[in-house]
The first five atom37 places (N, CA, C, CB, O) and aatype in JSON, in Angstrom:
{
  "aatype": [12, 9, 5, 5, 13, 9, 6, 7, 9, 6, 18, 16, 6, 9, 14, 19, 15, 3, 10, 6, 5, 0, 9, 3, 17, 18, 4, 2, 11, 10, 7, 0, 11, 10, 7, 13, 1, 2, 2, 6, 1, 0, 18, 19, 3, 13, 16, 12, 7, 14, 15, 10, 13, 10, 19, 11, 16, 2, 3, 16, 16, 16, 15, 16, 13, 10, 19, 2, 7, 6, 3, 8, 18, 16, 9, 7, 13, 11, 19, 11, 2, 9, 6, 7, 13, 8, 2, 18, 10, 10, 6, 10, 7, 0, 6, 19, 7, 11, 9, 9, 3, 6, 7, 15, 9, 7, 11, 13, 13, 16, 13, 18, 3, 14, 13, 1, 2, 12, 13, 3, 19, 8, 5, 8, 0, 0, 15, 10],
  "atom_mask": [
    [1, 1, 1, 1, 1],
    [1, 1, 1, 1, 1],
    [1, 1, 1, 1, 1],
    [1, 1, 1, 1, 1],
    [1, 1, 1, 1, 1],
    [1, 1, 1, 1, 1],
    [1, 1, 1, 1, 1],
    [1, 1, 1, 0, 1],
    [1, 1, 1, 1, 1],
    [1, 1, 1, 1, 1],
    [1, 1, 1, 1, 1],
    [1, 1, 1, 1, 1],
    [1, 1, 1, 1, 1],
    [1, 1, 1, 1, 1],
    [1, 1, 1, 1, 1],
    [1, 1, 1, 1, 1],
    [1, 1, 1, 1, 1],
    [1, 1, 1, 1, 1],
    [1, 1, 1, 1, 1],
    [1, 1, 1, 1, 1],
    [1, 1, 1, 1, 1],
    [1, 1, 1, 1, 1],
    [1, 1, 1, 1, 1],
    [1, 1, 1, 1, 1],
    [1, 1, 1, 1, 1],
    [1, 1, 1, 1, 1],
    [1, 1, 1, 1, 1],
    [1, 1, 1, 1, 1],
    [1, 1, 1, 1, 1],
    [1, 1, 1, 1, 1],
    [1, 1, 1, 0, 1],
    [1, 1, 1, 1, 1],
    [1, 1, 1, 1, 1],
    [1, 1, 1, 1, 1],
    [1, 1, 1, 0, 1],
    [1, 1, 1, 1, 1],
    [1, 1, 1, 1, 1],
    [1, 1, 1, 1, 1],
    [1, 1, 1, 1, 1],
    [1, 1, 1, 1, 1],
    [1, 1, 1, 1, 1],
    [1, 1, 1, 1, 1],
    [1, 1, 1, 1, 1],
    [1, 1, 1, 1, 1],
    [1, 1, 1, 1, 1],
    [1, 1, 1, 1, 1],
    [1, 1, 1, 1, 1],
    [1, 1, 1, 1, 1],
    [1, 1, 1, 0, 1],
    [1, 1, 1, 1, 1],
    [1, 1, 1, 1, 1],
    [1, 1, 1, 1, 1],
    [1, 1, 1, 1, 1],
    [1, 1, 1, 1, 1],
    [1, 1, 1, 1, 1],
    [1, 1, 1, 1, 1],
    [1, 1, 1, 1, 1],
    [1, 1, 1, 1, 1],
    [1, 1, 1, 1, 1],
    [1, 1, 1, 1, 1],
    [1, 1, 1, 1, 1],
    [1, 1, 1, 1, 1],
    [1, 1, 1, 1, 1],
    [1, 1, 1, 1, 1],
    [1, 1, 1, 1, 1],
    [1, 1, 1, 1, 1],
    [1, 1, 1, 1, 1],
    [1, 1, 1, 1, 1],
    [1, 1, 1, 0, 1],
    [1, 1, 1, 1, 1],
    [1, 1, 1, 1, 1],
    [1, 1, 1, 1, 1],
    [1, 1, 1, 1, 1],
    [1, 1, 1, 1, 1],
    [1, 1, 1, 1, 1],
    [1, 1, 1, 0, 1],
    [1, 1, 1, 1, 1],
    [1, 1, 1, 1, 1],
    [1, 1, 1, 1, 1],
    [1, 1, 1, 1, 1],
    [1, 1, 1, 1, 1],
    [1, 1, 1, 1, 1],
    [1, 1, 1, 1, 1],
    [1, 1, 1, 0, 1],
    [1, 1, 1, 1, 1],
    [1, 1, 1, 1, 1],
    [1, 1, 1, 1, 1],
    [1, 1, 1, 1, 1],
    [1, 1, 1, 1, 1],
    [1, 1, 1, 1, 1],
    [1, 1, 1, 1, 1],
    [1, 1, 1, 1, 1],
    [1, 1, 1, 0, 1],
    [1, 1, 1, 1, 1],
    [1, 1, 1, 1, 1],
    [1, 1, 1, 1, 1],
    [1, 1, 1, 0, 1],
    [1, 1, 1, 1, 1],
    [1, 1, 1, 1, 1],
    [1, 1, 1, 1, 1],
    [1, 1, 1, 1, 1],
    [1, 1, 1, 1, 1],
    [1, 1, 1, 0, 1],
    [1, 1, 1, 1, 1],
    [1, 1, 1, 1, 1],
    [1, 1, 1, 0, 1],
    [1, 1, 1, 1, 1],
    [1, 1, 1, 1, 1],
    [1, 1, 1, 1, 1],
    [1, 1, 1, 1, 1],
    [1, 1, 1, 1, 1],
    [1, 1, 1, 1, 1],
    [1, 1, 1, 1, 1],
    [1, 1, 1, 1, 1],
    [1, 1, 1, 1, 1],
    [1, 1, 1, 1, 1],
    [1, 1, 1, 1, 1],
    [1, 1, 1, 1, 1],
    [1, 1, 1, 1, 1],
    [1, 1, 1, 1, 1],
    [1, 1, 1, 1, 1],
    [1, 1, 1, 1, 1],
    [1, 1, 1, 1, 1],
    [1, 1, 1, 1, 1],
    [1, 1, 1, 1, 1],
    [1, 1, 1, 1, 1],
    [1, 1, 1, 1, 1],
    [1, 1, 1, 1, 1]
  ],
  "atom_positions": [
    [[0.88, -1.26, -0.01], [0.02, -0.37, 0.02], [0.69, 1.2, 0.01], [-0.79, -0.72, 1.17], [1.4, 1.45, 0.98]],
    [[0.52, 2.21, -0.95], [1.2, 3.43, -0.73], [0.78, 4.52, -0.01], [1.46, 3.87, -1.72], [-0.24, 5.09, -0.37]],
    [[1.68, 5.07, 1.35], [1.58, 5.9, 1.73], [1.13, 7.26, 1.43], [2.21, 5.75, 1.98], [1.81, 7.74, 0.52]],
    [[0.26, 8.03, 1.85], [-0.05, 9.11, 1.79], [1.12, 10.31, 1.67], [-0.83, 9.15, 2.77], [1.78, 10.5, 2.69]],
    [[1.33, 10.94, 0.77], [2.27, 12.05, 1.5], [1.89, 13.71, 1.24], [3.88, 11.81, 0.91], [1.82, 14.64, 2.04]],
    [[1.65, 13.63, -0.4], [1.12, 15.28, -0.71], [-0.76, 14.84, -0.69], [1.89, 16.11, -2.84], [-1.53, 13.9, -0.89]],
    [[-0.72, 16.37, -0.26], [-1.82, 16.86, 0.84], [-3.1, 17.42, -0.86], [-0.92, 18.73, 2.39], [-4.28, 17.21, -1.12]],
    [[-2.0, 18.13, -1.55], [-2.35, 18.73, -2.84], [-1.36, 19.66, -3.26], [0.0, 0.0, 0.0], [-0.28, 19.8, -2.69]],
    [[-1.8, 20.38, -4.43], [-1.1, 21.55, -5.23], [-1.08, 22.61, -4.49], [-1.71, 21.96, -6.5], [-2.27, 22.9, -4.34]],
    [[-0.24, 23.62, -3.76], [0.03, 24.54, -3.14], [0.49, 25.81, -4.19], [0.96, 24.05, -2.17], [0.04, 26.91, -3.89]],
    [[1.28, 25.73, -5.29], [1.44, 26.32, -5.96], [2.02, 26.35, -7.16], [1.62, 26.76, -5.48], [2.58, 25.3, -7.46]],
    [[2.08, 27.23, -7.97], [2.31, 26.97, -9.52], [3.55, 27.91, -10.02], [0.85, 27.36, -10.44], [3.44, 28.95, -9.38]],
    [[4.26, 27.97, -10.55], [5.19, 29.39, -10.93], [5.25, 29.12, -12.47], [7.03, 29.53, -10.11], [5.41, 28.07, -13.09]],
    [[5.01, 30.7, -12.95], [5.27, 30.77, -13.86], [6.42, 32.2, -14.33], [4.05, 30.58, -14.3], [6.43, 33.11, -13.51]],
    [[7.22, 32.34, -15.42], [7.93, 33.18, -15.83], [7.51, 34.31, -16.41], [8.56, 32.71, -16.41], [6.62, 34.44, -17.24]],
    [[8.34, 35.29, -15.84], [7.82, 36.81, -16.6], [9.03, 37.64, -16.66], [6.56, 37.77, -15.69], [10.02, 37.45, -15.96]],
    [[8.86, 38.8, -17.76], [10.3, 39.48, -17.85], [9.88, 40.73, -16.67], [10.81, 40.16, -19.75], [10.75, 40.83, -15.8]],
    [[8.96, 41.47, -16.53], [8.73, 42.28, -16.0], [7.74, 42.27, -14.55], [8.45, 42.87, -16.96], [6.52, 42.45, -14.58]],
    [[8.42, 42.05, -13.46], [7.98, 41.67, -12.43], [6.95, 42.88, -12.06], [9.09, 41.32, -11.5], [5.87, 42.67, -11.5]],
    [[7.31, 43.87, -12.36], [6.06, 45.26, -11.43], [4.73, 45.16, -12.74], [7.07, 47.78, -11.35], [3.61, 45.53, -12.39]],
    [[4.88, 44.75, -13.94], [4.12, 44.7, -15.03], [3.1, 43.78, -14.57], [4.83, 44.31, -16.27], [1.93, 44.07, -14.34]],
    [[3.93, 42.11, -14.4], [3.48, 41.24, -14.1], [2.23, 40.99, -12.56], [4.63, 40.69, -14.19], [1.25, 40.26, -12.39]],
    [[2.82, 41.88, -11.84], [2.01, 42.18, -10.67], [0.88, 42.85, -10.92], [2.67, 42.87, -9.75], [-0.15, 42.56, -10.31]],
    [[0.91, 43.98, -11.99], [0.12, 44.99, -11.66], [-1.51, 44.15, -12.81], [1.07, 46.85, -12.2], [-2.7, 44.42, -12.63]],
    [[-0.93, 43.15, -13.87], [-1.49, 42.22, -14.72], [-2.7, 41.21, -13.89], [-0.2, 41.36, -15.32], [-3.89, 40.99, -14.08]],
    [[-1.76, 40.79, -12.96], [-2.42, 39.64, -12.04], [-3.21, 40.0, -11.06], [-1.52, 38.84, -11.38], [-4.17, 39.29, -10.76]],
    [[-2.88, 41.45, -10.25], [-3.69, 41.82, -9.09], [-4.89, 43.41, -9.81], [-2.28, 42.32, -7.57], [-6.02, 43.61, -9.39]],
    [[-4.42, 43.99, -10.55], [-5.26, 45.22, -11.07], [-6.31, 44.77, -11.81], [-4.51, 46.2, -11.94], [-7.5, 45.07, -11.65]],
    [[-5.75, 43.93, -12.75], [-6.49, 43.29, -14.22], [-7.0, 42.54, -13.9], [-5.87, 42.75, -15.36], [-8.19, 42.63, -14.19]],
    [[-6.59, 41.25, -13.11], [-7.44, 39.79, -13.02], [-7.84, 39.69, -11.54], [-6.45, 38.3, -13.49], [-8.37, 38.65, -11.16]],
    [[-7.61, 40.82, -10.56], [-8.06, 40.18, -9.54], [-7.41, 39.52, -8.12], [0.0, 0.0, 0.0], [-7.91, 39.57, -7.0]],
    [[-6.17, 38.89, -8.52], [-5.51, 38.16, -7.44], [-4.95, 39.1, -6.19], [-4.32, 37.37, -8.11], [-4.95, 40.32, -6.33]],
    [[-4.6, 38.64, -5.27], [-4.4, 39.43, -4.42], [-3.0, 39.03, -4.04], [-5.43, 39.45, -3.44], [-2.61, 37.92, -3.71]],
    [[-2.18, 40.4, -4.18], [-0.41, 39.99, -3.59], [-0.24, 39.3, -2.61], [0.5, 41.08, -3.12], [-1.29, 39.39, -1.98]],
    [[0.57, 38.55, -1.97], [1.0, 37.92, -0.84], [2.47, 38.17, -0.5], [0.0, 0.0, 0.0], [2.86, 38.35, 0.65]],
    [[3.2, 38.18, -1.52], [4.92, 38.34, -0.97], [4.98, 38.8, -2.28], [6.14, 36.84, -0.4], [4.11, 38.8, -3.15]],
    [[6.6, 39.38, -2.3], [7.32, 39.44, -3.32], [8.58, 40.1, -2.86], [6.63, 40.06, -4.38], [8.88, 40.69, -1.82]],
    [[9.07, 39.89, -3.68], [11.03, 40.49, -3.59], [11.38, 40.96, -4.8], [12.41, 39.16, -3.29], [10.51, 41.27, -5.62]],
    [[12.43, 41.04, -5.01], [12.97, 41.84, -6.41], [13.02, 40.5, -7.32], [14.76, 42.77, -6.26], [13.16, 41.01, -8.43]],
    [[12.99, 38.94, -7.56], [12.77, 38.21, -7.97], [11.72, 37.69, -8.46], [13.12, 37.89, -7.55], [11.45, 37.43, -9.63]],
    [[11.01, 37.53, -7.31], [9.12, 36.98, -7.65], [8.3, 37.25, -6.38], [8.84, 34.95, -7.98], [8.64, 37.74, -5.3]],
    [[7.21, 36.8, -6.78], [6.57, 37.52, -6.04], [4.78, 36.33, -6.33], [6.78, 39.45, -6.65], [4.24, 35.89, -7.35]],
    [[4.51, 36.26, -5.06], [3.02, 35.14, -5.46], [1.92, 35.83, -5.03], [2.89, 33.52, -4.6], [1.96, 36.57, -4.05]],
    [[0.81, 35.63, -5.76], [-0.81, 36.28, -6.15], [-1.45, 35.07, -5.41], [-1.4, 36.45, -8.16], [-1.1, 33.89, -5.46]],
    [[-2.47, 35.65, -4.72], [-3.46, 34.3, -4.78], [-4.9, 35.0, -5.55], [-3.88, 33.55, -2.88], [-5.29, 36.16, -5.68]],
    [[-5.44, 33.69, -5.95], [-7.06, 33.83, -6.55], [-8.06, 33.58, -5.05], [-7.48, 32.29, -8.01], [-7.58, 33.66, -3.92]],
    [[-9.12, 33.37, -5.27], [-10.23, 33.12, -4.39], [-10.21, 32.15, -3.83], [-11.3, 33.13, -4.83], [-10.49, 31.91, -2.65]],
    [[-9.8, 31.32, -4.84], [-9.52, 29.81, -4.67], [-8.39, 29.22, -5.45], [-10.71, 29.04, -5.06], [-7.72, 29.97, -6.15]],
    [[-8.07, 27.8, -5.39], [-6.93, 27.44, -5.78], [-5.64, 27.85, -5.85], [0.0, 0.0, 0.0], [-5.41, 29.06, -5.84]],
    [[-4.64, 26.94, -5.93], [-2.79, 27.17, -5.69], [-2.51, 28.42, -5.52], [-1.74, 26.77, -6.95], [-3.6, 28.98, -5.43]],
    [[-1.54, 29.33, -5.4], [-0.96, 30.37, -5.31], [0.11, 30.26, -6.33], [-0.59, 30.62, -4.02], [0.98, 29.39, -6.49]],
    [[-0.22, 31.56, -7.14], [0.71, 31.52, -8.53], [1.44, 32.56, -8.31], [0.0, 31.64, -10.02], [1.14, 33.74, -8.17]],
    [[2.97, 31.69, -8.29], [4.19, 32.57, -8.34], [4.93, 33.42, -9.5], [5.05, 31.81, -7.95], [5.37, 32.59, -10.3]],
    [[5.14, 34.3, -9.77], [5.59, 35.59, -10.58], [6.71, 35.36, -10.79], [5.5, 36.94, -10.02], [7.09, 36.53, -10.85]],
    [[7.94, 34.58, -11.01], [9.37, 34.36, -11.62], [10.24, 35.09, -12.48], [9.36, 33.43, -12.23], [10.67, 34.71, -13.57]],
    [[10.51, 36.44, -11.78], [11.27, 37.29, -12.68], [12.58, 36.48, -13.61], [11.88, 38.49, -11.7], [13.55, 36.09, -12.96]],
    [[12.56, 36.27, -15.1], [13.84, 35.91, -15.95], [13.94, 37.03, -16.73], [13.8, 34.57, -16.87], [13.27, 38.04, -16.97]],
    [[15.05, 36.53, -17.06], [15.91, 37.48, -18.64], [15.82, 36.3, -19.3], [17.89, 38.25, -18.62], [16.28, 36.61, -20.41]],
    [[15.52, 35.06, -19.36], [15.31, 34.19, -20.59], [14.32, 34.48, -21.42], [15.1, 32.93, -20.3], [13.55, 35.3, -20.92]],
    [[13.89, 33.96, -23.0], [12.54, 33.99, -23.43], [12.22, 32.85, -23.31], [12.22, 34.45, -24.64], [12.66, 31.91, -23.98]],
    [[11.23, 32.8, -22.22], [10.6, 31.16, -22.28], [9.02, 31.82, -21.45], [11.85, 29.51, -21.0], [8.81, 32.82, -20.77]],
    [[8.29, 30.88, -21.86], [6.98, 30.82, -21.05], [6.74, 29.28, -20.02], [5.7, 30.93, -22.32], [7.4, 28.31, -19.66]],
    [[5.85, 29.64, -19.91], [5.22, 28.07, -19.34], [3.98, 27.32, -19.89], [4.78, 28.21, -17.84], [3.18, 26.58, -19.31]],
    [[4.08, 27.84, -21.53], [3.4, 27.15, -22.27], [4.03, 26.01, -23.15], [2.8, 27.99, -22.94], [5.06, 26.24, -23.79]],
    [[3.52, 24.96, -23.19], [4.37, 23.78, -24.08], [3.67, 23.46, -25.37], [4.51, 22.28, -23.24], [2.5, 23.79, -25.6]],
    [[4.53, 22.71, -26.31], [3.62, 22.33, -27.34], [3.13, 21.03, -27.42], [4.13, 22.57, -28.45], [3.67, 20.13, -26.78]],
    [[1.93, 20.78, -28.29], [1.0, 19.85, -28.5], [0.62, 19.66, -29.84], [-0.03, 20.12, -27.79], [-0.37, 20.22, -30.31]],
    [[1.54, 18.71, -30.66], [1.5, 18.72, -31.92], [1.7, 20.04, -32.92], [0.4, 18.19, -32.06], [1.27, 20.5, -33.98]],
    [[2.8, 20.38, -31.7], [2.91, 22.3, -33.04], [2.5, 22.85, -32.44], [0.0, 0.0, 0.0], [3.25, 23.82, -32.35]],
    [[1.08, 23.11, -31.39], [0.03, 24.19, -31.44], [0.48, 24.58, -29.83], [-1.83, 23.63, -31.82], [1.11, 23.76, -29.17]],
    [[0.05, 26.05, -29.22], [0.15, 26.18, -27.85], [-0.77, 25.19, -27.2], [-0.14, 27.57, -27.43], [-1.75, 24.67, -27.73]],
    [[-0.16, 24.94, -25.57], [-1.08, 24.95, -24.84], [-0.65, 24.88, -23.53], [-1.86, 24.1, -25.17], [0.48, 24.51, -23.2]],
    [[-1.67, 25.27, -22.65], [-1.71, 25.82, -21.48], [-1.35, 24.87, -20.25], [-2.96, 26.38, -21.39], [-1.52, 23.67, -20.42]],
    [[-0.92, 25.26, -19.15], [-0.67, 24.57, -17.99], [-1.39, 24.84, -16.82], [0.52, 24.67, -17.72], [-1.38, 24.13, -15.82]],
    [[-2.04, 25.94, -16.96], [-3.25, 26.63, -15.82], [-4.31, 26.7, -16.33], [-3.11, 28.05, -15.27], [-4.46, 27.18, -17.45]],
    [[-5.36, 26.2, -15.53], [-6.73, 26.72, -15.91], [-7.7, 27.33, -14.9], [0.0, 0.0, 0.0], [-7.89, 26.84, -13.79]],
    [[-8.17, 28.21, -15.27], [-8.77, 28.86, -14.54], [-10.15, 28.88, -14.64], [-8.33, 29.84, -14.59], [-10.69, 29.06, -15.73]],
    [[-11.06, 28.63, -13.17], [-12.6, 28.37, -13.29], [-13.38, 29.62, -12.72], [-13.05, 26.98, -12.43], [-13.34, 30.12, -11.59]],
    [[-14.35, 30.08, -14.18], [-14.98, 31.24, -13.48], [-16.47, 30.8, -13.85], [-14.47, 32.89, -14.05], [-16.85, 29.87, -14.55]],
    [[-17.26, 31.83, -13.12], [-18.67, 31.94, -12.99], [-19.13, 32.22, -14.55], [-19.09, 33.17, -11.88], [-19.82, 31.37, -15.11]],
    [[-18.72, 33.54, -15.32], [-19.2, 34.3, -16.32], [-18.14, 34.53, -17.29], [-19.75, 35.5, -15.83], [-17.5, 35.56, -17.5]],
    [[-18.04, 33.16, -17.97], [-17.08, 33.0, -19.11], [-17.14, 34.15, -20.11], [-17.35, 31.68, -19.85], [-16.17, 34.75, -20.57]],
    [[-18.71, 34.4, -20.44], [-18.88, 35.56, -21.77], [-18.17, 37.01, -20.97], [-21.01, 35.91, -22.33], [-17.24, 37.59, -21.53]],
    [[-18.61, 37.42, -19.84], [-17.98, 38.76, -19.36], [-16.4, 38.7, -19.57], [0.0, 0.0, 0.0], [-15.84, 39.44, -20.37]],
    [[-15.73, 37.73, -18.79], [-14.55, 37.29, -18.59], [-13.92, 37.33, -19.96], [-14.56, 36.0, -17.92], [-12.96, 38.1, -19.97]],
    [[-14.14, 36.73, -21.12], [-14.08, 36.78, -22.48], [-13.98, 37.97, -23.0], [-15.04, 36.22, -23.01], [-13.08, 38.44, -23.7]],
    [[-15.3, 38.61, -22.49], [-14.82, 40.37, -23.46], [-13.79, 41.35, -22.55], [-16.58, 41.69, -23.72], [-13.09, 42.3, -22.9]],
    [[-13.96, 40.75, -21.29], [-13.0, 41.98, -20.21], [-11.67, 41.67, -20.97], [-12.83, 41.58, -18.07], [-10.82, 42.52, -21.2]],
    [[-11.6, 40.54, -21.27], [-9.67, 40.19, -21.95], [-9.85, 40.67, -22.94], [-8.87, 38.53, -22.3], [-8.98, 41.51, -23.18]],
    [[-10.84, 40.54, -23.97], [-10.17, 41.26, -25.02], [-10.16, 42.78, -24.73], [-10.85, 40.97, -26.35], [-9.07, 43.32, -24.92]],
    [[-11.28, 43.63, -24.27], [-11.13, 44.94, -23.92], [-9.65, 45.16, -23.17], [-12.37, 45.32, -23.01], [-9.1, 46.23, -23.43]],
    [[-9.14, 44.48, -22.49], [-7.42, 44.92, -22.26], [-6.28, 44.7, -22.9], [-6.93, 44.51, -21.27], [-5.13, 44.92, -22.52]],
    [[-6.85, 44.05, -24.31], [-6.13, 43.86, -25.64], [-5.35, 42.42, -25.13], [0.0, 0.0, 0.0], [-4.28, 42.3, -25.72]],
    [[-5.53, 41.72, -24.53], [-5.24, 40.44, -24.43], [-5.4, 39.62, -25.95], [-6.17, 39.91, -23.3], [-6.28, 39.98, -26.74]],
    [[-4.56, 38.59, -26.24], [-4.61, 37.68, -27.52], [-5.33, 36.04, -26.65], [-2.56, 37.48, -28.37], [-4.83, 35.07, -26.08]],
    [[-7.23, 36.66, -27.1], [-7.83, 35.39, -26.63], [-8.72, 34.83, -27.69], [-8.63, 35.59, -25.31], [-9.24, 35.5, -28.58]],
    [[-8.88, 33.32, -27.5], [-9.95, 32.35, -28.4], [-10.8, 32.38, -28.61], [0.0, 0.0, 0.0], [-11.12, 33.45, -28.1]],
    [[-11.93, 31.86, -29.21], [-12.75, 31.7, -29.05], [-13.5, 30.87, -28.07], [-12.8, 31.66, -29.81], [-13.09, 29.86, -27.51]],
    [[-14.8, 31.5, -27.93], [-15.13, 30.53, -26.74], [-15.52, 29.38, -27.09], [-16.1, 30.94, -25.87], [-15.94, 29.49, -28.24]],
    [[-15.64, 28.01, -26.63], [-15.87, 26.67, -27.19], [-16.97, 26.4, -26.27], [-14.59, 25.57, -27.18], [-16.81, 26.87, -25.14]],
    [[-18.27, 25.63, -26.53], [-19.08, 25.32, -25.96], [-19.22, 23.56, -26.11], [-20.07, 26.21, -26.34], [-19.64, 22.94, -27.09]],
    [[-18.69, 23.0, -24.71], [-18.62, 21.5, -24.86], [-19.42, 20.58, -24.31], [-17.58, 21.09, -24.5], [-19.2, 19.4, -24.04]],
    [[-20.76, 21.52, -24.11], [-22.11, 20.83, -23.81], [-22.44, 20.71, -22.04], [0.0, 0.0, 0.0], [-22.74, 21.67, -21.33]],
    [[-22.27, 19.19, -21.54], [-22.41, 18.89, -20.67], [-20.81, 19.12, -19.68], [-23.06, 17.71, -20.98], [-20.57, 18.81, -18.52]],
    [[-20.28, 19.53, -20.31], [-18.85, 19.58, -19.77], [-18.34, 21.1, -19.05], [-17.87, 19.23, -21.11], [-17.61, 21.43, -18.11]],
    [[-19.32, 21.91, -20.28], [-19.16, 23.55, -20.04], [-18.8, 24.07, -21.14], [0.0, 0.0, 0.0], [-19.04, 23.64, -22.26]],
    [[-17.95, 25.4, -20.74], [-17.46, 26.58, -22.11], [-15.82, 26.53, -21.72], [-18.31, 28.71, -21.95], [-15.3, 26.09, -20.7]],
    [[-15.27, 27.07, -22.77], [-13.77, 26.89, -22.65], [-13.36, 28.25, -23.46], [-13.14, 25.31, -23.37], [-14.09, 28.91, -24.2]],
    [[-12.18, 28.45, -23.16], [-11.52, 29.41, -24.31], [-9.99, 29.57, -23.14], [-12.74, 31.35, -24.8], [-9.65, 29.29, -21.99]],
    [[-9.3, 30.38, -24.75], [-7.8, 30.33, -24.14], [-7.67, 31.62, -24.41], [-6.56, 29.32, -24.8], [-8.4, 32.34, -25.1]],
    [[-6.37, 31.95, -23.61], [-5.7, 33.04, -23.25], [-4.19, 33.28, -23.22], [-6.11, 33.23, -22.2], [-3.44, 32.31, -23.29]],
    [[-3.57, 34.83, -23.1], [-2.42, 34.81, -23.05], [-2.0, 35.7, -22.28], [-1.97, 34.82, -24.03], [-2.35, 36.82, -22.67]],
    [[-1.45, 35.72, -21.41], [-1.01, 37.03, -20.68], [0.28, 37.82, -21.14], [-0.77, 36.68, -19.23], [0.99, 37.1, -21.84]],
    [[0.82, 39.16, -20.94], [1.39, 39.63, -21.65], [3.22, 39.5, -21.45], [0.72, 40.8, -21.62], [4.19, 40.25, -21.51]],
    [[2.94, 38.18, -21.21], [4.3, 37.64, -21.13], [4.34, 36.24, -22.47], [4.55, 37.03, -19.27], [5.39, 35.74, -22.88]],
    [[3.42, 35.99, -22.77], [3.16, 34.75, -23.47], [2.86, 33.7, -22.79], [4.1, 34.39, -24.17], [3.31, 32.61, -23.15]],
    [[2.24, 33.78, -21.95], [2.01, 32.64, -20.59], [0.46, 32.24, -21.31], [1.93, 33.54, -18.44], [-0.51, 33.0, -21.27]],
    [[0.45, 30.67, -22.06], [-0.97, 30.66, -22.32], [-1.9, 29.68, -20.74], [-1.12, 29.75, -24.12], [-1.5, 28.73, -20.07]],
    [[-3.2, 30.47, -20.66], [-4.12, 29.49, -20.06], [-5.02, 28.97, -20.44], [-4.56, 29.73, -19.27], [-5.06, 29.07, -21.67]],
    [[-5.99, 28.33, -19.97], [-7.47, 27.97, -20.02], [-8.01, 28.69, -19.24], [-7.88, 26.69, -19.74], [-7.43, 29.18, -18.27]],
    [[-9.65, 28.96, -19.66], [-10.55, 29.5, -19.09], [-11.97, 28.62, -18.9], [-10.65, 30.66, -19.79], [-12.84, 28.51, -19.76]],
    [[-11.98, 28.09, -17.72], [-13.89, 26.88, -17.73], [-14.92, 27.67, -17.22], [-14.05, 25.18, -16.4], [-14.79, 28.68, -16.52]],
    [[-15.88, 27.19, -17.58], [-17.06, 27.44, -16.41], [-17.81, 26.15, -17.11], [-18.1, 29.26, -16.37], [-18.06, 25.74, -18.24]],
    [[-18.01, 25.78, -15.85], [-18.81, 23.95, -15.71], [-19.99, 24.55, -16.42], [-19.33, 23.01, -13.72], [-20.34, 25.73, -16.54]],
    [[-20.54, 23.37, -16.89], [-21.84, 23.46, -17.18], [-23.09, 23.61, -16.3], [-21.97, 22.55, -17.75], [-24.17, 24.04, -16.7]],
    [[-22.84, 23.27, -15.26], [-23.57, 23.28, -14.23], [-23.56, 25.04, -13.67], [-22.94, 22.09, -13.21], [-24.37, 25.51, -12.87]],
    [[-23.14, 25.32, -13.92], [-23.29, 27.24, -13.52], [-23.57, 28.48, -14.43], [-21.92, 27.8, -13.01], [-23.5, 29.71, -14.33]],
    [[-24.06, 27.14, -15.81], [-24.08, 28.51, -16.87], [-25.98, 28.55, -16.57], [-23.34, 28.1, -19.14], [-26.67, 29.42, -17.11]]
  ]
}
């Protein structure tokens, strides 16, 4: 029998080239709360879920990876108003994909932050 050591996912980290801009984007645009910061990293918290660490780097890199040559996200956000959030991101000038309705699973779309990290957004069908 395997002994259970892991209790859950506490945080995830993404690369950013400008820490001040990242804090502004995630806190002032997306509503996260700043929990800690120094010269190299900051963490922000949303209403639920793991903390998101913003890690300053001079390297050209993102948290996005490729699947069959196409960008793929590493983090998914849960929302209650997918159309409203989609429109809000468009108003901010973010690169945003189309909303896809998956029926009983819910609705989804993807977007990029200012540092080219790709995210998924999901609204469960039960909350539509």
